Structures are given as structure tokens and as C-alpha cells.
mmCIF file of C-alpha atoms in Angstrom:
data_model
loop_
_atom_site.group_PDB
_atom_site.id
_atom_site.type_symbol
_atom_site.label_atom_id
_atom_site.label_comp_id
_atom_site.label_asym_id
_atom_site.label_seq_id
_atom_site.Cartn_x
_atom_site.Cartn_y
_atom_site.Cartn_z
ATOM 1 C CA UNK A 1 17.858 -37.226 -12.872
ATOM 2 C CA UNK A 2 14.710 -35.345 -14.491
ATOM 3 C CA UNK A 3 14.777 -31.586 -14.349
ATOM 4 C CA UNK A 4 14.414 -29.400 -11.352
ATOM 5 C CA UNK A 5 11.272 -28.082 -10.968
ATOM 6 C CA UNK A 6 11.359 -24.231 -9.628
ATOM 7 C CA UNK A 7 8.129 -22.772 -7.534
ATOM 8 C CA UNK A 8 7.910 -19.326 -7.652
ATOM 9 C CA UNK A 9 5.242 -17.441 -4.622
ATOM 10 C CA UNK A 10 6.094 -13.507 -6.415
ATOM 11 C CA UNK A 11 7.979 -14.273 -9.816
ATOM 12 C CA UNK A 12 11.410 -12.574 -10.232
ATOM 13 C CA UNK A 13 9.870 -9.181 -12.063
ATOM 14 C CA UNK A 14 13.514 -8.179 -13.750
ATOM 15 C CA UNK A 15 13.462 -4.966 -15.888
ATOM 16 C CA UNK A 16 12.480 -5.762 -19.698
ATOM 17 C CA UNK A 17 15.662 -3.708 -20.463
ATOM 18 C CA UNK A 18 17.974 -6.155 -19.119
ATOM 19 C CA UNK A 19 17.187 -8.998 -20.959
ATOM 20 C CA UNK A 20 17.097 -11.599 -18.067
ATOM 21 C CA UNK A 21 14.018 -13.003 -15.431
ATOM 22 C CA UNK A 22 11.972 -15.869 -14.815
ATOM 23 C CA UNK A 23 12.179 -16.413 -18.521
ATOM 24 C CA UNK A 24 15.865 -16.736 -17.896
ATOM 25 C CA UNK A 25 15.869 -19.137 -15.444
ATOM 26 C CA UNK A 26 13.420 -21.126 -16.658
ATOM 27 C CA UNK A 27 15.361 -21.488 -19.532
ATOM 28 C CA UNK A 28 18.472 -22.150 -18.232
ATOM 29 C CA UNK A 29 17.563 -24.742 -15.634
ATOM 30 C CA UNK A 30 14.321 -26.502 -17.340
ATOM 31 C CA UNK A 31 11.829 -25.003 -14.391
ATOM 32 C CA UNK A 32 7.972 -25.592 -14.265
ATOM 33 C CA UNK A 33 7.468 -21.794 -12.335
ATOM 34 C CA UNK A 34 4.171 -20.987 -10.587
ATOM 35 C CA UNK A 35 2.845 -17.628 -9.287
ATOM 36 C CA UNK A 36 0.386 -15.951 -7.635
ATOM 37 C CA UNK A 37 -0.850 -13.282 -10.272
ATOM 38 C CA UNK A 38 -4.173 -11.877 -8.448
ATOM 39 C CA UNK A 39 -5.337 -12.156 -5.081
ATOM 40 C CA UNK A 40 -8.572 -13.415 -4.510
ATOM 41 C CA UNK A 41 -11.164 -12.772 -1.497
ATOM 42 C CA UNK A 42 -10.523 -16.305 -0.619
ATOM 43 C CA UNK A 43 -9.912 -17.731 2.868
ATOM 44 C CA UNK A 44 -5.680 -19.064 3.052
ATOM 45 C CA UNK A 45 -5.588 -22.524 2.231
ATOM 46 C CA UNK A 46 -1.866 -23.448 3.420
ATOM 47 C CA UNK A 47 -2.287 -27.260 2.288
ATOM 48 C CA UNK A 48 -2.901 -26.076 -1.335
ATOM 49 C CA UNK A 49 1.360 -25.683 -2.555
ATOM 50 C CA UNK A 50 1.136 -29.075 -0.967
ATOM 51 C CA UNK A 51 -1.389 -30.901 -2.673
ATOM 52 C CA UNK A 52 -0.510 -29.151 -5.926
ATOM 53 C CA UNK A 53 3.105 -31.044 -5.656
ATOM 54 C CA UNK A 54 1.756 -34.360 -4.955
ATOM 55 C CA UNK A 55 -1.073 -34.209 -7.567
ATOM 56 C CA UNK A 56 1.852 -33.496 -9.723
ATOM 57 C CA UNK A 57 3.704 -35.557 -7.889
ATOM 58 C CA UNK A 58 6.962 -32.897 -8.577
ATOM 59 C CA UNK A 59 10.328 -33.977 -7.642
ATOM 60 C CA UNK A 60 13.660 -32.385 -6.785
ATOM 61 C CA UNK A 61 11.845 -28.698 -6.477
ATOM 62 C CA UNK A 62 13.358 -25.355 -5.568
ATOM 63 C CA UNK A 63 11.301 -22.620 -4.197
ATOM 64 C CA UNK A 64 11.914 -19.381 -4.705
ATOM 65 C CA UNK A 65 9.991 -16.221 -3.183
ATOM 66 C CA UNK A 66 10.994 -12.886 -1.724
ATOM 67 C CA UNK A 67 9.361 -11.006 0.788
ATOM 68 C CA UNK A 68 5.938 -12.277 2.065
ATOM 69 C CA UNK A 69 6.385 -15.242 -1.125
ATOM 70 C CA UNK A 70 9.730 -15.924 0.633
ATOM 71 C CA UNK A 71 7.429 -16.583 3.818
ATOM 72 C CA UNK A 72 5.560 -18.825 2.429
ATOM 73 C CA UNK A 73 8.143 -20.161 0.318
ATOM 74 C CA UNK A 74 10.211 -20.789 4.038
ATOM 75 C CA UNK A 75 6.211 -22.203 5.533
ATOM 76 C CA UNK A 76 6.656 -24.695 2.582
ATOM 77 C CA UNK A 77 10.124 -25.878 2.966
ATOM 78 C CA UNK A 78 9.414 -26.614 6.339
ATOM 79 C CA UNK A 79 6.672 -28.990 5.360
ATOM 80 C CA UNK A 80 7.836 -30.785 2.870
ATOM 81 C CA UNK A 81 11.440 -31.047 4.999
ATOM 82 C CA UNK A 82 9.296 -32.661 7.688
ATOM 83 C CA UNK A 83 7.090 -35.086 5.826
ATOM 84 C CA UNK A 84 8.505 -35.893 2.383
ATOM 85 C CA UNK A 85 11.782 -34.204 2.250
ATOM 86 C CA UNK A 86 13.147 -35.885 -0.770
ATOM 87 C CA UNK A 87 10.951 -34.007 -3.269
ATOM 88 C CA UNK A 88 12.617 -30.882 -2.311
ATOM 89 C CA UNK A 89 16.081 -29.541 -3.913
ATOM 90 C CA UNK A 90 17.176 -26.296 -3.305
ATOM 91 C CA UNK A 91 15.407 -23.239 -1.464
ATOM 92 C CA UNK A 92 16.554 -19.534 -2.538
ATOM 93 C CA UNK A 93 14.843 -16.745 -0.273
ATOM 94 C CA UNK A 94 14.672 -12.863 -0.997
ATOM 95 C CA UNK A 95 14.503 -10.589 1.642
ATOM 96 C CA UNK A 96 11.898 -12.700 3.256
ATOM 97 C CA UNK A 97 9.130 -12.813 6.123
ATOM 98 C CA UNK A 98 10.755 -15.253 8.965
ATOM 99 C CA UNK A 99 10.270 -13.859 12.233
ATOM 100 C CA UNK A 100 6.847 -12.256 13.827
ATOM 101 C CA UNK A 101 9.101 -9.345 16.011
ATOM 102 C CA UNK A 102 10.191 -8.101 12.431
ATOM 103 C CA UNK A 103 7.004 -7.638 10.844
ATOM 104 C CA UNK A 104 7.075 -4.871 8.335
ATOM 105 C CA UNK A 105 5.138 -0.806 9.811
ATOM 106 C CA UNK A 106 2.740 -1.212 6.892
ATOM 107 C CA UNK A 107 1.492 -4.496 7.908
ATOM 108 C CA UNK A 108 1.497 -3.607 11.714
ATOM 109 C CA UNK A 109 -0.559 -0.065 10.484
ATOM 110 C CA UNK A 110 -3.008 -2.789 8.356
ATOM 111 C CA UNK A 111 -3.421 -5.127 11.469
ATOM 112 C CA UNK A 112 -4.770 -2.014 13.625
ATOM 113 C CA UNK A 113 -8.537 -0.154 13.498
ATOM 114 C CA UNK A 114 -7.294 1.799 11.076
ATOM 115 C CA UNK A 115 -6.288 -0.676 8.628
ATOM 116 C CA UNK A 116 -9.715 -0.677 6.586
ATOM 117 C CA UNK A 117 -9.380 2.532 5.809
ATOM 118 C CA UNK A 118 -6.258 3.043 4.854
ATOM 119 C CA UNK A 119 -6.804 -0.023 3.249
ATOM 120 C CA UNK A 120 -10.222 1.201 0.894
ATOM 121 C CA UNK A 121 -9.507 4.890 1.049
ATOM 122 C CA UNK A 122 -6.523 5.859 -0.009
ATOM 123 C CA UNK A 123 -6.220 6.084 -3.723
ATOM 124 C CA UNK A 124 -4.348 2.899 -5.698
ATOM 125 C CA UNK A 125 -1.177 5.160 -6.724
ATOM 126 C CA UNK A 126 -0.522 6.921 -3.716
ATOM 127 C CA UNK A 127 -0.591 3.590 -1.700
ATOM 128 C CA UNK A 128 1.430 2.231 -3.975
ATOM 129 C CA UNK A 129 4.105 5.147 -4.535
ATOM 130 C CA UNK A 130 4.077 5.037 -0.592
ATOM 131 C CA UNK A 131 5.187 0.679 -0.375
ATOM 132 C CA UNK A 132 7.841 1.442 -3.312
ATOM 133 C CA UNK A 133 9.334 4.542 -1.692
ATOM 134 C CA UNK A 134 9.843 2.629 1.376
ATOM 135 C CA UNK A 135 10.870 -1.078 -0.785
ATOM 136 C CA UNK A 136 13.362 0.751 -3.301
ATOM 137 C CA UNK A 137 16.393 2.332 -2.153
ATOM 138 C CA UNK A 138 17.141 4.463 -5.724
ATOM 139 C CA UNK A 139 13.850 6.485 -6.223
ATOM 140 C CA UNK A 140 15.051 6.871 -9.402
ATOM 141 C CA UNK A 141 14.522 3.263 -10.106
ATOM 142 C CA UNK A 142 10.739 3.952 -9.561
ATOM 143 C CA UNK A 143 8.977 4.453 -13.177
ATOM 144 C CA UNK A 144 5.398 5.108 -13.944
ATOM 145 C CA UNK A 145 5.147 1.999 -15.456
ATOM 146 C CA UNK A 146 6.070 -0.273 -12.580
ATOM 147 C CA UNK A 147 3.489 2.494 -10.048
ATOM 148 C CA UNK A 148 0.973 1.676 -12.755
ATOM 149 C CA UNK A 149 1.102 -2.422 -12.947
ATOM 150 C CA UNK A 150 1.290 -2.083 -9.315
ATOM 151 C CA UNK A 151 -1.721 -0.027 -8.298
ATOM 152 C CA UNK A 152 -4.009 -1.530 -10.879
ATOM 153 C CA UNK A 153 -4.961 -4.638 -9.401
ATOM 154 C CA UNK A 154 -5.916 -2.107 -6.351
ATOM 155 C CA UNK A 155 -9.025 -0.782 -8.587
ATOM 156 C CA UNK A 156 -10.660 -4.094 -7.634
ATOM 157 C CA UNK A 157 -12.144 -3.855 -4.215
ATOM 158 C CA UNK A 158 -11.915 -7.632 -3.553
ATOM 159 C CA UNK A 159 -7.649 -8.156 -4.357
ATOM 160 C CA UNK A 160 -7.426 -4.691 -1.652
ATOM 161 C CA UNK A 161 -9.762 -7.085 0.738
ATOM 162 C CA UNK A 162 -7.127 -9.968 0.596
ATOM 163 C CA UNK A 163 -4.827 -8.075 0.823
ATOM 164 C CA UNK A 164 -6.218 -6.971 4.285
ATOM 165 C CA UNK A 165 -6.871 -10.659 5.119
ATOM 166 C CA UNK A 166 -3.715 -11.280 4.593
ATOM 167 C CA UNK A 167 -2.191 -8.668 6.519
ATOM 168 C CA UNK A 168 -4.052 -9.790 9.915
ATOM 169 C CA UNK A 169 -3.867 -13.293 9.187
ATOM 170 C CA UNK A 170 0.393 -12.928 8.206
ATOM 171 C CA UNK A 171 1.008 -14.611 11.470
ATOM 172 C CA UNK A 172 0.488 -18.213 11.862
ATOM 173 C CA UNK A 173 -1.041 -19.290 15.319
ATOM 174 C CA UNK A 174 1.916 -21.638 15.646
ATOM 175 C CA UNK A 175 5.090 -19.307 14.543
ATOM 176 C CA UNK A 176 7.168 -19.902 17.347
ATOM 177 C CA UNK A 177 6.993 -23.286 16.342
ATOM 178 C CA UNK A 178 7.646 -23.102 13.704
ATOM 179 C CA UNK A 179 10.489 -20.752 13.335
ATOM 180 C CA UNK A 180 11.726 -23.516 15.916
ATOM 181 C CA UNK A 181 11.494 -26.218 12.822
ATOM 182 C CA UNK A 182 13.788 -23.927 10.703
ATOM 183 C CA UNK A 183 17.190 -26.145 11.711
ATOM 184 C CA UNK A 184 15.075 -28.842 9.872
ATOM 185 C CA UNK A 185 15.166 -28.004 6.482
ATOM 186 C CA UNK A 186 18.414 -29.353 5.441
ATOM 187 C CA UNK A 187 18.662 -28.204 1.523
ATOM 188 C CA UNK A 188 20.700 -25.835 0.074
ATOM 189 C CA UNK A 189 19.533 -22.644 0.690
ATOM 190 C CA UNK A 190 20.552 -19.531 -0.474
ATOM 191 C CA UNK A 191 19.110 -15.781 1.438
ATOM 192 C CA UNK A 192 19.607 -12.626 -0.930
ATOM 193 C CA UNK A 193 19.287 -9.715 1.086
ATOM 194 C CA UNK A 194 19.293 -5.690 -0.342
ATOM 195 C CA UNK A 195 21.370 -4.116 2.288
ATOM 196 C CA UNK A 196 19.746 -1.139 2.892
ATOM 197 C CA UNK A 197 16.499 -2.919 2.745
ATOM 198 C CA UNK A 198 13.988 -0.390 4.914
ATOM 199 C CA UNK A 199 10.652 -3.097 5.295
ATOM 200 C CA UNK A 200 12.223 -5.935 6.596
ATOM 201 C CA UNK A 201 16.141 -5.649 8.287
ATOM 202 C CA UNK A 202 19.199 -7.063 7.385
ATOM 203 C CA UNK A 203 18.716 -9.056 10.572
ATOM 204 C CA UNK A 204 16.488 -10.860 9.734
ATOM 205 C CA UNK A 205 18.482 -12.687 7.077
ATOM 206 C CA UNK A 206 21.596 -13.126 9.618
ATOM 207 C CA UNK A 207 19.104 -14.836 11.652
ATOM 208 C CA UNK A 208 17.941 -17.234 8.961
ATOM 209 C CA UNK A 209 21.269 -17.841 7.948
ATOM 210 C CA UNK A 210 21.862 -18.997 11.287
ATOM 211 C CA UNK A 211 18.963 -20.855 11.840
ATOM 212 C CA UNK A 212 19.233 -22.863 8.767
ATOM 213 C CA UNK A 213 21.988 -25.234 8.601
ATOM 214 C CA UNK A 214 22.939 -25.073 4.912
ATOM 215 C CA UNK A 215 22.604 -21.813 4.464
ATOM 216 C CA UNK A 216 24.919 -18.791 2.660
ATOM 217 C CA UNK A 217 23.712 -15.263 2.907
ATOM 218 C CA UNK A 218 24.153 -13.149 -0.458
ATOM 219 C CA UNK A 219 24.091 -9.158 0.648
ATOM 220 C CA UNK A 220 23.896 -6.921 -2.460
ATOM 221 C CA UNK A 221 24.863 -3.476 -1.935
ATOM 222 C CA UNK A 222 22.876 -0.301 -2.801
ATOM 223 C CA UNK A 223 19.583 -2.481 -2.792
ATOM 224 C CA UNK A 224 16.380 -2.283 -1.072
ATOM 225 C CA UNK A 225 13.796 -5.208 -0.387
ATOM 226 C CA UNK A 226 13.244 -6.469 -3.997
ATOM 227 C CA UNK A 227 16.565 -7.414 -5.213
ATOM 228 C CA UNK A 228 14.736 -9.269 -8.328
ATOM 229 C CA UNK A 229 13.686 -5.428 -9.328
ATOM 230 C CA UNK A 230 16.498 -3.484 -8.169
ATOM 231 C CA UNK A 231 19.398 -5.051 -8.828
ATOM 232 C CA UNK A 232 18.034 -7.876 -11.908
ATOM 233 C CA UNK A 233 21.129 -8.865 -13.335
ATOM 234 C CA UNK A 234 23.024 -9.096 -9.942
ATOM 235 C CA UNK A 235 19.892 -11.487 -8.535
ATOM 236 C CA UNK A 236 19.167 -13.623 -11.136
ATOM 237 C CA UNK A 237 23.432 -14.479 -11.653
ATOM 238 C CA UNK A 238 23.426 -15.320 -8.073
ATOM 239 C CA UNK A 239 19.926 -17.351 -8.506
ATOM 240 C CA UNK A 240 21.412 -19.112 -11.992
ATOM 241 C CA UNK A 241 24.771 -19.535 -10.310
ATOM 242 C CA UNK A 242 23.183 -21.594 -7.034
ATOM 243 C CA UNK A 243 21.069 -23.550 -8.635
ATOM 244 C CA UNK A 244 24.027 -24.879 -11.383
ATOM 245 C CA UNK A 245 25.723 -26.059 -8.122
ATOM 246 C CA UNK A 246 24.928 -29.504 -7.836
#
């Protein structure tokens, strides 16, 4: 078999320092990776992952994501489990978006009249200091050179309007459904989850792990709700060490 093509919604961002990342895996396991590097004031197109794969017509994938990339990354799985299943491998899931009664107090504050504002008036650092305080569990672990990639694409007004979008529009019409399709994606399927993660609970990944039938739940200890960030080396052994399994 030809290699295994690995999708990436929010790339694994591992610490220079440690010497491992998306780089890493890539390496290691011959993976065409994709991200999302700006977003743009763009109405969701949901069918777009899907007609990117069969343009390419990509094989034997695993999708990766964490957070609201894990949602979509989940969104996707589903899709391709239901109408071409085959062209999907392996599905690995970071502290991700599954369930609408566990959506995170930021994105409930941005989904209320006060949203815009917050959104457009606060200034880019301060929002930003405010999401890492709340997605890191060392503060420590928070430099001024992580706050400053972070908050820069807020300087443009348009990615701080998606962002917005994306916020009130987080919710598909049709969730209950399709949370109900979970049991159907039958890959391999492996749920990191920081333990102490404060945006979206540990519960949240017991559930998947029991909705999804070939699951295993990974919790790392003294972590927050990036994993990839926190704890790099731990994440991306467990990542390299799932997808050797064949």
C-alpha cells in the first residue's frame, strides 16, 4: 500500500525547542498535511475537505485536529465513514468539539449581543492572553512569543469577523444527528485529552470514547486543552506510536 496521507484542521504547533511536530510526523509516516493558516471572511463551505480528497482522489487518510479542528476533523470522519469509507485510515482527535451541551464560555459569550464587541474591541493581546490563560494549565508555559503569533492575525478586522462567524455558526443545524452517526465511523481512532483541560471537559472525551466503537482514550496529566503545545513530546509519541500500528 501507498503512504498514508495525514489531514491536519490546526497543525500540531510543538515547541521549536523540542525538536519534534508536524515536521516529525510527516517525516516519519510519509504524510501530505493540510492546514488552515488564516481565516477568511468567507461563508463555511463543509463540502470543501470533501471535494479536496476526491480531486486528489487521497487514499488511506488520517485526520488529525484538536479542539474546534478536531470538530471538524470528527464532521469529516463521519462523512467519508458514511459515503466512501475506504479512503479513510485512522482518525486521532485532541481535546475536541463533539457535543453542543459542552460548548466552550468564550464561544457561548461570542454567540450573545455582546459578542461583536468583545469581539472588535478588546485589544489582540489581551484577548488572546485571556483564551491561553484559560487553554494552558502551566502559565509558565505561556511566552511572548506564542501571545504574539497568536494575537497578530487579530490586527486584521476580517480573520476577527470569521472568527465571529464561526462562533455563531459552531453548531450545525443537524448535531443531534449527527453526534447520533458517531457509532459509524469504524477506524481506529485515538482521543488525547489534557486532564485538567478548563475549555472543553474531560467528559467530553469519555463520551466520544464511548460513542465511537474503536476508540482508546489517551489522558495526559498536568495538561490543558492543547496537548500538541503543552505537552509536545508526550503528544506527538502517542500520535507517531498510533499511527505505526497497523
Amino acid at each position: 500500500p501507498g503512504p498514508t496521507p495525514a489531514m491536519s484542521w490546526r497543525s500540531i504547533r510543538a515547541r521549536r525547542e523540542t525538536g519534534t511536530g508536524t515536521q516529525d510526523i510527516r517525516r516519519r509516516h510519509d504524510g501530505v498535511v493540510l492546514q488552515v493558516i488564516k481565516p477568511r471572511l468567507v461563508r463555511p463551505k463543509p463540502e470543501a475537505p470533501t471535494q479536496g480528497i476526491f480531486k486528489n482522489d487521497w487514499r488511506r487518510i488520517t485526520l488529525i485536529g484538536n479542539s474546534y479542528g478536531g470538530a471538524l476533523a470528527l464532521l469529516l470522519a463521519g462523512r467519508l465513514g458514511e459515503h466512501e469509507p475506504s479512503r479513510l485510515s485512522k482518525l486521532v482527535l485532541i481535546d475536541p468539539g463533539a457535543y453542543k451541551e459542552y460548548l466552550p464560555g468564550y464561544v457561548k459569550l461570542m454567540r450573545t449581543i455582546i459578542g461583536k464587541p468583545m469581539m472588535f474591541l478588546l485589544p489582540a493581546r489581551l484577548t488572546t492572553k485571556f483564551v491561553l490563560k484559560f487553554a494552558i494549565l502551566d502559565k509558565n508555559k505561556i511566552t511572548e512569543k506564542q501571545v504574539a503569533a497568536y494575537s497578530h492575525p487579530l490586527a486584521d478586522p476580517g480573520v476577527r469577523m470569521a472568527i465571529l462567524q464561526t462562533a455563531r455558526q459552531c453548531i450545525p443545524w443537524d448535531a443531534d444527528e449527527l453526534v447520533a452517526k458517531f457509532k459509524n465511523i469504524l477506524v481506529p481512532t485515538l482521543i488525547i485529552w489534557g486532564k485538567q483541560d478548563k475549555i472543553i471537559p474531560r467528559k467530553v472525551g469519555e463520551l466520544l470514547n464511548q460513542a465511537l466503537p474503536n476508540s482508546f482514550l489517551e489522558i495526559l496529566e498536568e495538561c490543558g486543552h492543547v496537548p500538541q503545545e503543552e505537552q509536545p513530546q508526550q503528544t506527538i509519541a502517542r500520535i507517531s506510536e498510533f499511527l505505526s500500528i497497523e
